[in-house]
Amino acid sequence: MSSYAVNHLQHLESEAIYILRETAAQFERPVLLFSGGKDSIVVAHLAKKAFWPGRMPFPLMHIDTGHNFSETIAYRDEFVAAIGARLEIASVQKSIDEGRVQEETGTNASRNGLQTVTLLDAIEEHGFDAAIGGARRDEEKARAKERFFSHRDEFGQWDPKNQRPELWNLFNGRKGQGEHFRVFPLSNWTEMDVWQYIKEEKIELPNLYFTHEREIINRNGTLLAVTDFITPQDGETIEKRQVRFRTVGDATCTGAVESPAESLDDVIAEVAAARQTERGTRADDKRSETAMEDRKKAGYF
């Protein structure tokens, strides 16, 4: 890796660590949202470095849809144990059982959108006043409208037209009763930056990110892994293909890409040549032109 690339990553790392320390200083009960995906893994890695040799001053929280890849859950538990963090789990299934949300039905049913209520309930239950996430501005156009400190009102809603300026590294965490913030330390990172940082820091990842043979079905152009909760519909057939995942989320809407990439170098080369964003494989983002923004306004990540 060139010295320019290393210096660029060092700058991004320093910025993210500053944001994490500023969050710990300004808020009483922050939490780090952890999905087991590469971006949240990098944020947790940065948080560990930010407060070393002390422990992270906030827990990790996973919004568990119940439709996760088994590899993600296994990795989550191993990672949390390795860094000595406390893990909170908020269950979408519990929200369904309590009547807080209603399970979707039909061919394209997913629990991904149901996470919003579970997340907001968990924030209220634990009294969290800042939720740290791994969103990046190059992921999706709605996320490009966020700030480092993104204000949410007492209903957990986001107003993209009413955000606070962030000048000269000054971040305004002032909030009213019942309000909270979302904090995005990776706001200036790209997918390529994340992969290069993972390589530089030798961060272990779930094997879902690398090529493996898997049974899949092609549903409306999205390659979905066959699981207990994804089965073929009429006209669909199960195929075995060499695939990997660019993003890891709810298995009902997270699509794979055909890929021979076995190593970080292979993935980096593949990302450099890609003409589609990683969220282009997410079926939930294709529901409408403003799918992500609509969910974010309602309180989504």
PDB file of C-alpha atoms in Angstrom:
ATOM      1  CA  MET A   1       0.000   0.000   0.000  1.00  0.00           C
ATOM      2  CA  SER A   2       1.361   3.441  -0.912  1.00  0.00           C
ATOM      3  CA  SER A   3       2.418   5.965   1.739  1.00  0.00           C
ATOM      4  CA  TYR A   4      -0.406   8.234   0.522  1.00  0.00           C
ATOM      5  CA  ALA A   5      -2.973   5.498   1.140  1.00  0.00           C
ATOM      6  CA  VAL A   6      -1.553   4.789   4.595  1.00  0.00           C
ATOM      7  CA  ASN A   7      -1.600   8.500   5.521  1.00  0.00           C
ATOM      8  CA  HIS A   8      -5.168   8.762   4.222  1.00  0.00           C
ATOM      9  CA  LEU A   9      -6.251   5.846   6.415  1.00  0.00           C
ATOM     10  CA  GLN A  10      -4.418   7.339   9.403  1.00  0.00           C
ATOM     11  CA  HIS A  11      -6.327  10.589   8.919  1.00  0.00           C
ATOM     12  CA  LEU A  12      -9.660   8.763   8.747  1.00  0.00           C
ATOM     13  CA  GLU A  13      -8.766   6.709  11.812  1.00  0.00           C
ATOM     14  CA  SER A  14      -7.824   9.819  13.794  1.00  0.00           C
ATOM     15  CA  GLU A  15     -11.062  11.553  12.791  1.00  0.00           C
ATOM     16  CA  ALA A  16     -13.189   8.556  13.780  1.00  0.00           C
ATOM     17  CA  ILE A  17     -11.413   8.164  17.117  1.00  0.00           C
ATOM     18  CA  TYR A  18     -11.971  11.874  17.803  1.00  0.00           C
ATOM     19  CA  ILE A  19     -15.696  11.440  17.101  1.00  0.00           C
ATOM     20  CA  LEU A  20     -15.897   8.418  19.402  1.00  0.00           C
ATOM     21  CA  ARG A  21     -14.127  10.231  22.237  1.00  0.00           C
ATOM     22  CA  GLU A  22     -16.307  13.302  21.708  1.00  0.00           C
ATOM     23  CA  THR A  23     -19.382  11.071  21.923  1.00  0.00           C
ATOM     24  CA  ALA A  24     -18.206   9.574  25.209  1.00  0.00           C
ATOM     25  CA  ALA A  25     -17.523  13.081  26.550  1.00  0.00           C
ATOM     26  CA  GLN A  26     -20.822  14.699  25.518  1.00  0.00           C
ATOM     27  CA  PHE A  27     -23.336  11.935  26.199  1.00  0.00           C
ATOM     28  CA  GLU A  28     -24.246  10.079  29.370  1.00  0.00           C
ATOM     29  CA  ARG A  29     -25.356   6.725  27.911  1.00  0.00           C
ATOM     30  CA  PRO A  30     -23.991   6.026  24.417  1.00  0.00           C
ATOM     31  CA  VAL A  31     -24.321   2.631  22.729  1.00  0.00           C
ATOM     32  CA  LEU A  32     -22.576   1.166  19.688  1.00  0.00           C
ATOM     33  CA  LEU A  33     -24.945  -0.495  17.208  1.00  0.00           C
ATOM     34  CA  PHE A  34     -23.303  -3.760  16.167  1.00  0.00           C
ATOM     35  CA  SER A  35     -24.619  -5.937  13.337  1.00  0.00           C
ATOM     36  CA  GLY A  36     -21.612  -8.195  12.794  1.00  0.00           C
ATOM     37  CA  GLY A  37     -21.061  -6.517   9.421  1.00  0.00           C
ATOM     38  CA  LYS A  38     -17.715  -5.092   8.361  1.00  0.00           C
ATOM     39  CA  ASP A  39     -18.572  -1.429   9.051  1.00  0.00           C
ATOM     40  CA  SER A  40     -19.775  -2.029  12.609  1.00  0.00           C
ATOM     41  CA  ILE A  41     -16.754  -4.282  13.165  1.00  0.00           C
ATOM     42  CA  VAL A  42     -14.456  -1.431  12.106  1.00  0.00           C
ATOM     43  CA  VAL A  43     -16.286   1.036  14.392  1.00  0.00           C
ATOM     44  CA  ALA A  44     -15.936  -1.369  17.330  1.00  0.00           C
ATOM     45  CA  HIS A  45     -12.249  -1.851  16.494  1.00  0.00           C
ATOM     46  CA  LEU A  46     -11.784   1.924  16.438  1.00  0.00           C
ATOM     47  CA  ALA A  47     -13.614   2.268  19.761  1.00  0.00           C
ATOM     48  CA  LYS A  48     -11.294  -0.291  21.309  1.00  0.00           C
ATOM     49  CA  LYS A  49      -8.284   1.740  20.097  1.00  0.00           C
ATOM     50  CA  ALA A  50      -9.874   5.037  21.170  1.00  0.00           C
ATOM     51  CA  PHE A  51     -10.091   4.059  24.834  1.00  0.00           C
ATOM     52  CA  TRP A  52      -7.180   1.632  25.135  1.00  0.00           C
ATOM     53  CA  PRO A  53      -5.907   0.469  27.623  1.00  0.00           C
ATOM     54  CA  GLY A  54      -9.244   1.084  29.314  1.00  0.00           C
ATOM     55  CA  ARG A  55     -12.431  -0.704  28.312  1.00  0.00           C
ATOM     56  CA  MET A  56     -14.968   0.825  25.967  1.00  0.00           C
ATOM     57  CA  PRO A  57     -17.191   3.135  28.049  1.00  0.00           C
ATOM     58  CA  PHE A  58     -20.356   1.950  26.303  1.00  0.00           C
ATOM     59  CA  PRO A  59     -21.937  -1.402  25.376  1.00  0.00           C
ATOM     60  CA  LEU A  60     -22.602  -2.905  21.966  1.00  0.00           C
ATOM     61  CA  MET A  61     -26.189  -3.547  20.897  1.00  0.00           C
ATOM     62  CA  HIS A  62     -27.405  -5.908  18.192  1.00  0.00           C
ATOM     63  CA  ILE A  63     -30.898  -5.529  16.759  1.00  0.00           C
ATOM     64  CA  ASP A  64     -31.588  -9.209  16.127  1.00  0.00           C
ATOM     65  CA  THR A  65     -34.190  -9.831  13.408  1.00  0.00           C
ATOM     66  CA  GLY A  66     -34.142 -13.578  14.050  1.00  0.00           C
ATOM     67  CA  HIS A  67     -33.347 -13.982  10.354  1.00  0.00           C
ATOM     68  CA  ASN A  68     -29.585 -13.608  10.589  1.00  0.00           C
ATOM     69  CA  PHE A  69     -26.955 -15.715   8.897  1.00  0.00           C
ATOM     70  CA  SER A  70     -25.680 -18.272  11.404  1.00  0.00           C
ATOM     71  CA  GLU A  71     -22.123 -17.221  10.560  1.00  0.00           C
ATOM     72  CA  THR A  72     -22.910 -13.654  11.638  1.00  0.00           C
ATOM     73  CA  ILE A  73     -24.223 -14.691  15.058  1.00  0.00           C
ATOM     74  CA  ALA A  74     -21.244 -16.983  15.686  1.00  0.00           C
ATOM     75  CA  TYR A  75     -18.836 -14.196  14.718  1.00  0.00           C
ATOM     76  CA  ARG A  76     -20.717 -11.647  16.878  1.00  0.00           C
ATOM     77  CA  ASP A  77     -20.384 -13.730  20.002  1.00  0.00           C
ATOM     78  CA  GLU A  78     -16.703 -14.509  19.400  1.00  0.00           C
ATOM     79  CA  PHE A  79     -15.865 -10.870  18.632  1.00  0.00           C
ATOM     80  CA  VAL A  80     -17.640  -9.455  21.689  1.00  0.00           C
ATOM     81  CA  ALA A  81     -15.907 -11.982  23.950  1.00  0.00           C
ATOM     82  CA  ALA A  82     -12.509 -11.203  22.398  1.00  0.00           C
ATOM     83  CA  ILE A  83     -12.729  -7.448  23.018  1.00  0.00           C
ATOM     84  CA  GLY A  84     -14.320  -7.815  26.450  1.00  0.00           C
ATOM     85  CA  ALA A  85     -17.371  -5.707  25.638  1.00  0.00           C
ATOM     86  CA  ARG A  86     -20.895  -5.911  27.022  1.00  0.00           C
ATOM     87  CA  LEU A  87     -23.541  -6.930  24.509  1.00  0.00           C
ATOM     88  CA  GLU A  88     -27.209  -5.977  24.574  1.00  0.00           C
ATOM     89  CA  ILE A  89     -29.550  -7.840  22.225  1.00  0.00           C
ATOM     90  CA  ALA A  90     -32.864  -6.328  21.146  1.00  0.00           C
ATOM     91  CA  SER A  91     -35.141  -8.896  19.524  1.00  0.00           C
ATOM     92  CA  VAL A  92     -37.499  -8.235  16.623  1.00  0.00           C
ATOM     93  CA  GLN A  93     -39.204 -11.539  17.450  1.00  0.00           C
ATOM     94  CA  LYS A  94     -39.993 -10.162  20.907  1.00  0.00           C
ATOM     95  CA  SER A  95     -41.491  -7.048  19.296  1.00  0.00           C
ATOM     96  CA  ILE A  96     -43.671  -9.301  17.142  1.00  0.00           C
ATOM     97  CA  ASP A  97     -44.732 -11.450  20.112  1.00  0.00           C
ATOM     98  CA  GLU A  98     -45.683  -8.356  22.111  1.00  0.00           C
ATOM     99  CA  GLY A  99     -47.723  -6.938  19.226  1.00  0.00           C
ATOM    100  CA  ARG A 100     -45.425  -3.956  18.760  1.00  0.00           C
ATOM    101  CA  VAL A 101     -44.953  -4.816  15.058  1.00  0.00           C
ATOM    102  CA  GLN A 102     -46.682  -7.095  12.590  1.00  0.00           C
ATOM    103  CA  GLU A 103     -44.831  -9.731  10.622  1.00  0.00           C
ATOM    104  CA  GLU A 104     -44.822  -9.126   6.873  1.00  0.00           C
ATOM    105  CA  THR A 105     -46.253 -11.768   4.586  1.00  0.00           C
ATOM    106  CA  GLY A 106     -45.808 -12.592   0.927  1.00  0.00           C
ATOM    107  CA  THR A 107     -42.909 -13.456  -1.379  1.00  0.00           C
ATOM    108  CA  ASN A 108     -40.782 -10.434  -0.491  1.00  0.00           C
ATOM    109  CA  ALA A 109     -41.576 -10.383   3.235  1.00  0.00           C
ATOM    110  CA  SER A 110     -38.693  -9.204   5.413  1.00  0.00           C
ATOM    111  CA  ARG A 111     -38.111  -8.259   9.022  1.00  0.00           C
ATOM    112  CA  ASN A 112     -35.533  -5.637   8.097  1.00  0.00           C
ATOM    113  CA  GLY A 113     -37.980  -2.734   8.273  1.00  0.00           C
ATOM    114  CA  LEU A 114     -39.385  -4.023  11.574  1.00  0.00           C
ATOM    115  CA  GLN A 115     -36.065  -3.267  13.257  1.00  0.00           C
ATOM    116  CA  THR A 116     -37.001   0.407  13.608  1.00  0.00           C
ATOM    117  CA  VAL A 117     -39.562  -0.176  16.362  1.00  0.00           C
ATOM    118  CA  THR A 118     -37.266  -2.648  18.139  1.00  0.00           C
ATOM    119  CA  LEU A 119     -34.390  -0.172  18.005  1.00  0.00           C
ATOM    120  CA  LEU A 120     -36.430   2.772  19.305  1.00  0.00           C
ATOM    121  CA  ASP A 121     -37.923   0.638  22.088  1.00  0.00           C
ATOM    122  CA  ALA A 122     -34.444  -0.519  23.133  1.00  0.00           C
ATOM    123  CA  ILE A 123     -33.113   3.059  23.151  1.00  0.00           C
ATOM    124  CA  GLU A 124     -35.988   4.112  25.392  1.00  0.00           C
ATOM    125  CA  GLU A 125     -35.733   1.059  27.656  1.00  0.00           C
ATOM    126  CA  HIS A 126     -32.022   1.527  28.324  1.00  0.00           C
ATOM    127  CA  GLY A 127     -32.073   5.330  28.271  1.00  0.00           C
ATOM    128  CA  PHE A 128     -29.444   5.548  25.550  1.00  0.00           C
ATOM    129  CA  ASP A 129     -28.880   9.121  24.396  1.00  0.00           C
ATOM    130  CA  ALA A 130     -26.480   8.414  21.508  1.00  0.00           C
ATOM    131  CA  ALA A 131     -26.462   5.420  19.173  1.00  0.00           C
ATOM    132  CA  ILE A 132     -23.189   4.989  17.274  1.00  0.00           C
ATOM    133  CA  GLY A 133     -23.490   3.421  13.821  1.00  0.00           C
ATOM    134  CA  GLY A 134     -21.254   2.422  10.935  1.00  0.00           C
ATOM    135  CA  ALA A 135     -23.081   4.199   8.111  1.00  0.00           C
ATOM    136  CA  ARG A 136     -20.966   5.765   5.368  1.00  0.00           C
ATOM    137  CA  ARG A 137     -21.968   8.538   2.975  1.00  0.00           C
ATOM    138  CA  ASP A 138     -21.109   6.517  -0.133  1.00  0.00           C
ATOM    139  CA  GLU A 139     -23.491   3.673   0.751  1.00  0.00           C
ATOM    140  CA  GLU A 140     -26.779   5.231  -0.248  1.00  0.00           C
ATOM    141  CA  LYS A 141     -27.961   8.717  -1.205  1.00  0.00           C
ATOM    142  CA  ALA A 142     -30.069   9.185   1.952  1.00  0.00           C
ATOM    143  CA  ARG A 143     -27.078   8.479   4.163  1.00  0.00           C
ATOM    144  CA  ALA A 144     -25.114  11.210   2.394  1.00  0.00           C
ATOM    145  CA  LYS A 145     -27.445  13.735   4.090  1.00  0.00           C
ATOM    146  CA  GLU A 146     -26.407  12.747   7.608  1.00  0.00           C
ATOM    147  CA  ARG A 147     -24.048  14.631   9.938  1.00  0.00           C
ATOM    148  CA  PHE A 148     -21.492  13.095  12.300  1.00  0.00           C
ATOM    149  CA  PHE A 149     -23.927  13.947  15.125  1.00  0.00           C
ATOM    150  CA  SER A 150     -27.397  13.360  13.695  1.00  0.00           C
ATOM    151  CA  HIS A 151     -30.262  14.599  15.875  1.00  0.00           C
ATOM    152  CA  ARG A 152     -33.409  12.521  16.473  1.00  0.00           C
ATOM    153  CA  ASP A 153     -36.546  14.007  18.033  1.00  0.00           C
ATOM    154  CA  GLU A 154     -38.541  12.567  20.945  1.00  0.00           C
ATOM    155  CA  PHE A 155     -40.228  10.149  18.531  1.00  0.00           C
ATOM    156  CA  GLY A 156     -36.872   8.929  17.176  1.00  0.00           C
ATOM    157  CA  GLN A 157     -37.499  10.638  13.849  1.00  0.00           C
ATOM    158  CA  TRP A 158     -34.923  12.292  11.598  1.00  0.00           C
ATOM    159  CA  ASP A 159     -35.513  15.520   9.687  1.00  0.00           C
ATOM    160  CA  PRO A 160     -32.936  15.785   6.870  1.00  0.00           C
ATOM    161  CA  LYS A 161     -33.868  19.443   6.235  1.00  0.00           C
ATOM    162  CA  ASN A 162     -33.263  20.521   9.816  1.00  0.00           C
ATOM    163  CA  GLN A 163     -29.748  19.524  10.788  1.00  0.00           C
ATOM    164  CA  ARG A 164     -27.104  21.373  12.735  1.00  0.00           C
ATOM    165  CA  PRO A 165     -23.981  22.747  11.053  1.00  0.00           C
ATOM    166  CA  GLU A 166     -20.671  21.085  11.951  1.00  0.00           C
ATOM    167  CA  LEU A 167     -17.852  23.579  11.493  1.00  0.00           C
ATOM    168  CA  TRP A 168     -14.240  23.361  12.639  1.00  0.00           C
ATOM    169  CA  ASN A 169     -14.796  19.996  14.343  1.00  0.00           C
ATOM    170  CA  LEU A 170     -17.406  21.458  16.674  1.00  0.00           C
ATOM    171  CA  PHE A 171     -20.257  19.051  17.364  1.00  0.00           C
ATOM    172  CA  ASN A 172     -23.461  20.101  19.074  1.00  0.00           C
ATOM    173  CA  GLY A 173     -24.891  17.289  21.192  1.00  0.00           C
ATOM    174  CA  ARG A 174     -27.515  19.425  22.948  1.00  0.00           C
ATOM    175  CA  LYS A 175     -30.807  17.587  23.209  1.00  0.00           C
ATOM    176  CA  GLY A 176     -34.188  17.896  24.857  1.00  0.00           C
ATOM    177  CA  GLN A 177     -36.056  15.431  27.040  1.00  0.00           C
ATOM    178  CA  GLY A 178     -36.556  12.121  25.211  1.00  0.00           C
ATOM    179  CA  GLU A 179     -34.390  13.107  22.232  1.00  0.00           C
ATOM    180  CA  HIS A 180     -31.232  11.306  21.209  1.00  0.00           C
ATOM    181  CA  PHE A 181     -28.500  11.327  18.579  1.00  0.00           C
ATOM    182  CA  ARG A 182     -27.143   8.933  16.020  1.00  0.00           C
ATOM    183  CA  VAL A 183     -23.378   9.216  15.624  1.00  0.00           C
ATOM    184  CA  PHE A 184     -21.535   8.152  12.463  1.00  0.00           C
ATOM    185  CA  PRO A 185     -17.717   8.054  12.879  1.00  0.00           C
ATOM    186  CA  LEU A 186     -17.225   6.588   9.378  1.00  0.00           C
ATOM    187  CA  SER A 187     -19.030   9.417   7.609  1.00  0.00           C
ATOM    188  CA  ASN A 188     -16.006  10.304   5.464  1.00  0.00           C
ATOM    189  CA  TRP A 189     -15.000   6.704   4.717  1.00  0.00           C
ATOM    190  CA  THR A 190     -15.727   4.808   1.505  1.00  0.00           C
ATOM    191  CA  GLU A 191     -16.196   1.080   1.054  1.00  0.00           C
ATOM    192  CA  MET A 192     -12.653   0.949  -0.311  1.00  0.00           C
ATOM    193  CA  ASP A 193     -11.303   2.764   2.762  1.00  0.00           C
ATOM    194  CA  VAL A 194     -13.001   0.221   5.019  1.00  0.00           C
ATOM    195  CA  TRP A 195     -11.508  -2.730   3.165  1.00  0.00           C
ATOM    196  CA  GLN A 196      -8.027  -1.211   3.075  1.00  0.00           C
ATOM    197  CA  TYR A 197      -8.235  -0.419   6.788  1.00  0.00           C
ATOM    198  CA  ILE A 198      -9.334  -3.981   7.557  1.00  0.00           C
ATOM    199  CA  LYS A 199      -6.285  -5.227   5.665  1.00  0.00           C
ATOM    200  CA  GLU A 200      -3.927  -2.729   7.345  1.00  0.00           C
ATOM    201  CA  GLU A 201      -5.229  -3.574  10.837  1.00  0.00           C
ATOM    202  CA  LYS A 202      -5.515  -7.334  10.150  1.00  0.00           C
ATOM    203  CA  ILE A 203      -9.128  -7.429  11.358  1.00  0.00           C
ATOM    204  CA  GLU A 204     -10.841 -10.827  11.201  1.00  0.00           C
ATOM    205  CA  LEU A 205     -14.199 -10.918   9.400  1.00  0.00           C
ATOM    206  CA  PRO A 206     -17.077 -13.381   9.020  1.00  0.00           C
ATOM    207  CA  ASN A 207     -16.350 -15.815   6.189  1.00  0.00           C
ATOM    208  CA  LEU A 208     -19.509 -14.592   4.414  1.00  0.00           C
ATOM    209  CA  TYR A 209     -17.404 -11.791   2.946  1.00  0.00           C
ATOM    210  CA  PHE A 210     -15.248 -14.240   0.986  1.00  0.00           C
ATOM    211  CA  THR A 211     -16.085 -16.695  -1.759  1.00  0.00           C
ATOM    212  CA  HIS A 212     -17.825 -19.922  -0.811  1.00  0.00           C
ATOM    213  CA  GLU A 213     -20.224 -22.325  -2.448  1.00  0.00           C
ATOM    214  CA  ARG A 214     -23.797 -21.729  -1.392  1.00  0.00           C
ATOM    215  CA  GLU A 215     -27.304 -22.692  -2.405  1.00  0.00           C
ATOM    216  CA  ILE A 216     -29.068 -19.614  -3.738  1.00  0.00           C
ATOM    217  CA  ILE A 217     -32.230 -18.583  -5.521  1.00  0.00           C
ATOM    218  CA  ASN A 218     -32.530 -15.686  -7.945  1.00  0.00           C
ATOM    219  CA  ARG A 219     -35.463 -13.557  -6.802  1.00  0.00           C
ATOM    220  CA  ASN A 220     -36.122 -10.519  -8.973  1.00  0.00           C
ATOM    221  CA  GLY A 221     -32.420 -10.209  -9.772  1.00  0.00           C
ATOM    222  CA  THR A 222     -31.251 -10.596  -6.162  1.00  0.00           C
ATOM    223  CA  LEU A 223     -29.286 -13.734  -5.244  1.00  0.00           C
ATOM    224  CA  LEU A 224     -30.715 -14.838  -1.889  1.00  0.00           C
ATOM    225  CA  ALA A 225     -29.174 -17.597   0.194  1.00  0.00           C
ATOM    226  CA  VAL A 226     -31.422 -20.571   0.885  1.00  0.00           C
ATOM    227  CA  THR A 227     -32.114 -20.652   4.636  1.00  0.00           C
ATOM    228  CA  ASP A 228     -34.851 -21.775   7.001  1.00  0.00           C
ATOM    229  CA  PHE A 229     -36.689 -18.545   6.194  1.00  0.00           C
ATOM    230  CA  ILE A 230     -35.870 -18.236   2.466  1.00  0.00           C
ATOM    231  CA  THR A 231     -37.283 -21.071   0.363  1.00  0.00           C
ATOM    232  CA  PRO A 232     -38.080 -21.266  -3.362  1.00  0.00           C
ATOM    233  CA  GLN A 233     -41.363 -19.854  -4.608  1.00  0.00           C
ATOM    234  CA  ASP A 234     -43.194 -20.989  -7.734  1.00  0.00           C
ATOM    235  CA  GLY A 235     -40.879 -20.727 -10.722  1.00  0.00           C
ATOM    236  CA  GLU A 236     -37.711 -20.416  -8.600  1.00  0.00           C
ATOM    237  CA  THR A 237     -34.989 -23.066  -8.533  1.00  0.00           C
ATOM    238  CA  ILE A 238     -32.145 -23.719  -6.131  1.00  0.00           C
ATOM    239  CA  GLU A 239     -28.678 -23.388  -7.630  1.00  0.00           C
ATOM    240  CA  LYS A 240     -25.202 -23.826  -6.186  1.00  0.00           C
ATOM    241  CA  ARG A 241     -22.884 -20.933  -6.962  1.00  0.00           C
ATOM    242  CA  GLN A 242     -19.603 -19.452  -5.777  1.00  0.00           C
ATOM    243  CA  VAL A 243     -20.690 -16.261  -4.028  1.00  0.00           C
ATOM    244  CA  ARG A 244     -19.777 -13.802  -1.343  1.00  0.00           C
ATOM    245  CA  PHE A 245     -21.648 -10.980   0.395  1.00  0.00           C
ATOM    246  CA  ARG A 246     -20.660  -7.314   0.182  1.00  0.00           C
ATOM    247  CA  THR A 247     -22.952  -6.436   3.067  1.00  0.00           C
ATOM    248  CA  VAL A 248     -24.292  -8.597   5.888  1.00  0.00           C
ATOM    249  CA  GLY A 249     -27.796  -8.040   7.204  1.00  0.00           C
ATOM    250  CA  ASP A 250     -31.165  -9.736   7.402  1.00  0.00           C
ATOM    251  CA  ALA A 251     -30.858 -12.831   5.207  1.00  0.00           C
ATOM    252  CA  THR A 252     -34.313 -12.269   3.707  1.00  0.00           C
ATOM    253  CA  CYS A 253     -33.165  -9.159   1.838  1.00  0.00           C
ATOM    254  CA  THR A 254     -29.357  -9.382   1.679  1.00  0.00           C
ATOM    255  CA  GLY A 255     -28.220 -10.485  -1.751  1.00  0.00           C
ATOM    256  CA  ALA A 256     -24.977 -12.210  -2.661  1.00  0.00           C
ATOM    257  CA  VAL A 257     -22.704 -11.524  -5.612  1.00  0.00           C
ATOM    258  CA  GLU A 258     -20.970 -14.162  -7.702  1.00  0.00           C
ATOM    259  CA  SER A 259     -17.295 -13.858  -6.879  1.00  0.00           C
ATOM    260  CA  PRO A 260     -14.034 -15.840  -6.760  1.00  0.00           C
ATOM    261  CA  ALA A 261     -12.528 -13.430  -4.153  1.00  0.00           C
ATOM    262  CA  GLU A 262     -10.700 -15.517  -1.544  1.00  0.00           C
ATOM    263  CA  SER A 263      -8.561 -12.870   0.149  1.00  0.00           C
ATOM    264  CA  LEU A 264      -8.637  -9.225   1.174  1.00  0.00           C
ATOM    265  CA  ASP A 265      -6.500  -8.351  -1.847  1.00  0.00           C
ATOM    266  CA  ASP A 266      -9.032 -10.078  -4.089  1.00  0.00           C
ATOM    267  CA  VAL A 267     -11.925  -8.208  -2.466  1.00  0.00           C
ATOM    268  CA  ILE A 268     -10.140  -4.856  -2.729  1.00  0.00           C
ATOM    269  CA  ALA A 269      -9.494  -5.429  -6.446  1.00  0.00           C
ATOM    270  CA  GLU A 270     -13.128  -6.418  -6.928  1.00  0.00           C
ATOM    271  CA  VAL A 271     -14.439  -3.351  -5.109  1.00  0.00           C
ATOM    272  CA  ALA A 272     -12.169  -1.095  -7.165  1.00  0.00           C
ATOM    273  CA  ALA A 273     -13.714  -2.458 -10.367  1.00  0.00           C
ATOM    274  CA  ALA A 274     -17.335  -2.507  -9.136  1.00  0.00           C
ATOM    275  CA  ARG A 275     -19.909  -0.244 -10.772  1.00  0.00           C
ATOM    276  CA  GLN A 276     -22.658  -0.924  -8.259  1.00  0.00           C
ATOM    277  CA  THR A 277     -22.708   0.151  -4.618  1.00  0.00           C
ATOM    278  CA  GLU A 278     -22.734  -2.594  -2.013  1.00  0.00           C
ATOM    279  CA  ARG A 279     -26.348  -1.770  -1.109  1.00  0.00           C
ATOM    280  CA  GLY A 280     -27.279  -2.512  -4.696  1.00  0.00           C
ATOM    281  CA  THR A 281     -27.585  -6.120  -3.534  1.00  0.00           C
ATOM    282  CA  ARG A 282     -30.126  -5.222  -0.832  1.00  0.00           C
ATOM    283  CA  ALA A 283     -33.675  -6.097  -1.862  1.00  0.00           C
ATOM    284  CA  ASP A 284     -35.182  -3.799   0.810  1.00  0.00           C
ATOM    285  CA  ASP A 285     -33.579  -0.737  -0.808  1.00  0.00           C
ATOM    286  CA  LYS A 286     -35.367  -1.525  -4.092  1.00  0.00           C
ATOM    287  CA  ARG A 287     -38.877  -1.223  -2.693  1.00  0.00           C
ATOM    288  CA  SER A 288     -39.054   2.440  -3.724  1.00  0.00           C
ATOM    289  CA  GLU A 289     -36.825   5.295  -4.866  1.00  0.00           C
ATOM    290  CA  THR A 290     -36.812   6.709  -1.341  1.00  0.00           C
ATOM    291  CA  ALA A 291     -36.891   3.446   0.627  1.00  0.00           C
ATOM    292  CA  MET A 292     -33.861   4.197   2.807  1.00  0.00           C
ATOM    293  CA  GLU A 293     -34.762   7.839   3.454  1.00  0.00           C
ATOM    294  CA  ASP A 294     -38.323   6.935   4.418  1.00  0.00           C
ATOM    295  CA  ARG A 295     -37.040   4.363   6.922  1.00  0.00           C
ATOM    296  CA  LYS A 296     -34.444   6.748   8.324  1.00  0.00           C
ATOM    297  CA  LYS A 297     -37.068   9.461   8.876  1.00  0.00           C
ATOM    298  CA  ALA A 298     -39.063   6.930  10.889  1.00  0.00           C
ATOM    299  CA  GLY A 299     -36.078   6.089  13.104  1.00  0.00           C
ATOM    300  CA  TYR A 300     -34.115   3.452  11.162  1.00  0.00           C
ATOM    301  CA  PHE A 301     -30.305   3.313  11.456  1.00  0.00           C
TER     302      PHE A 301
END
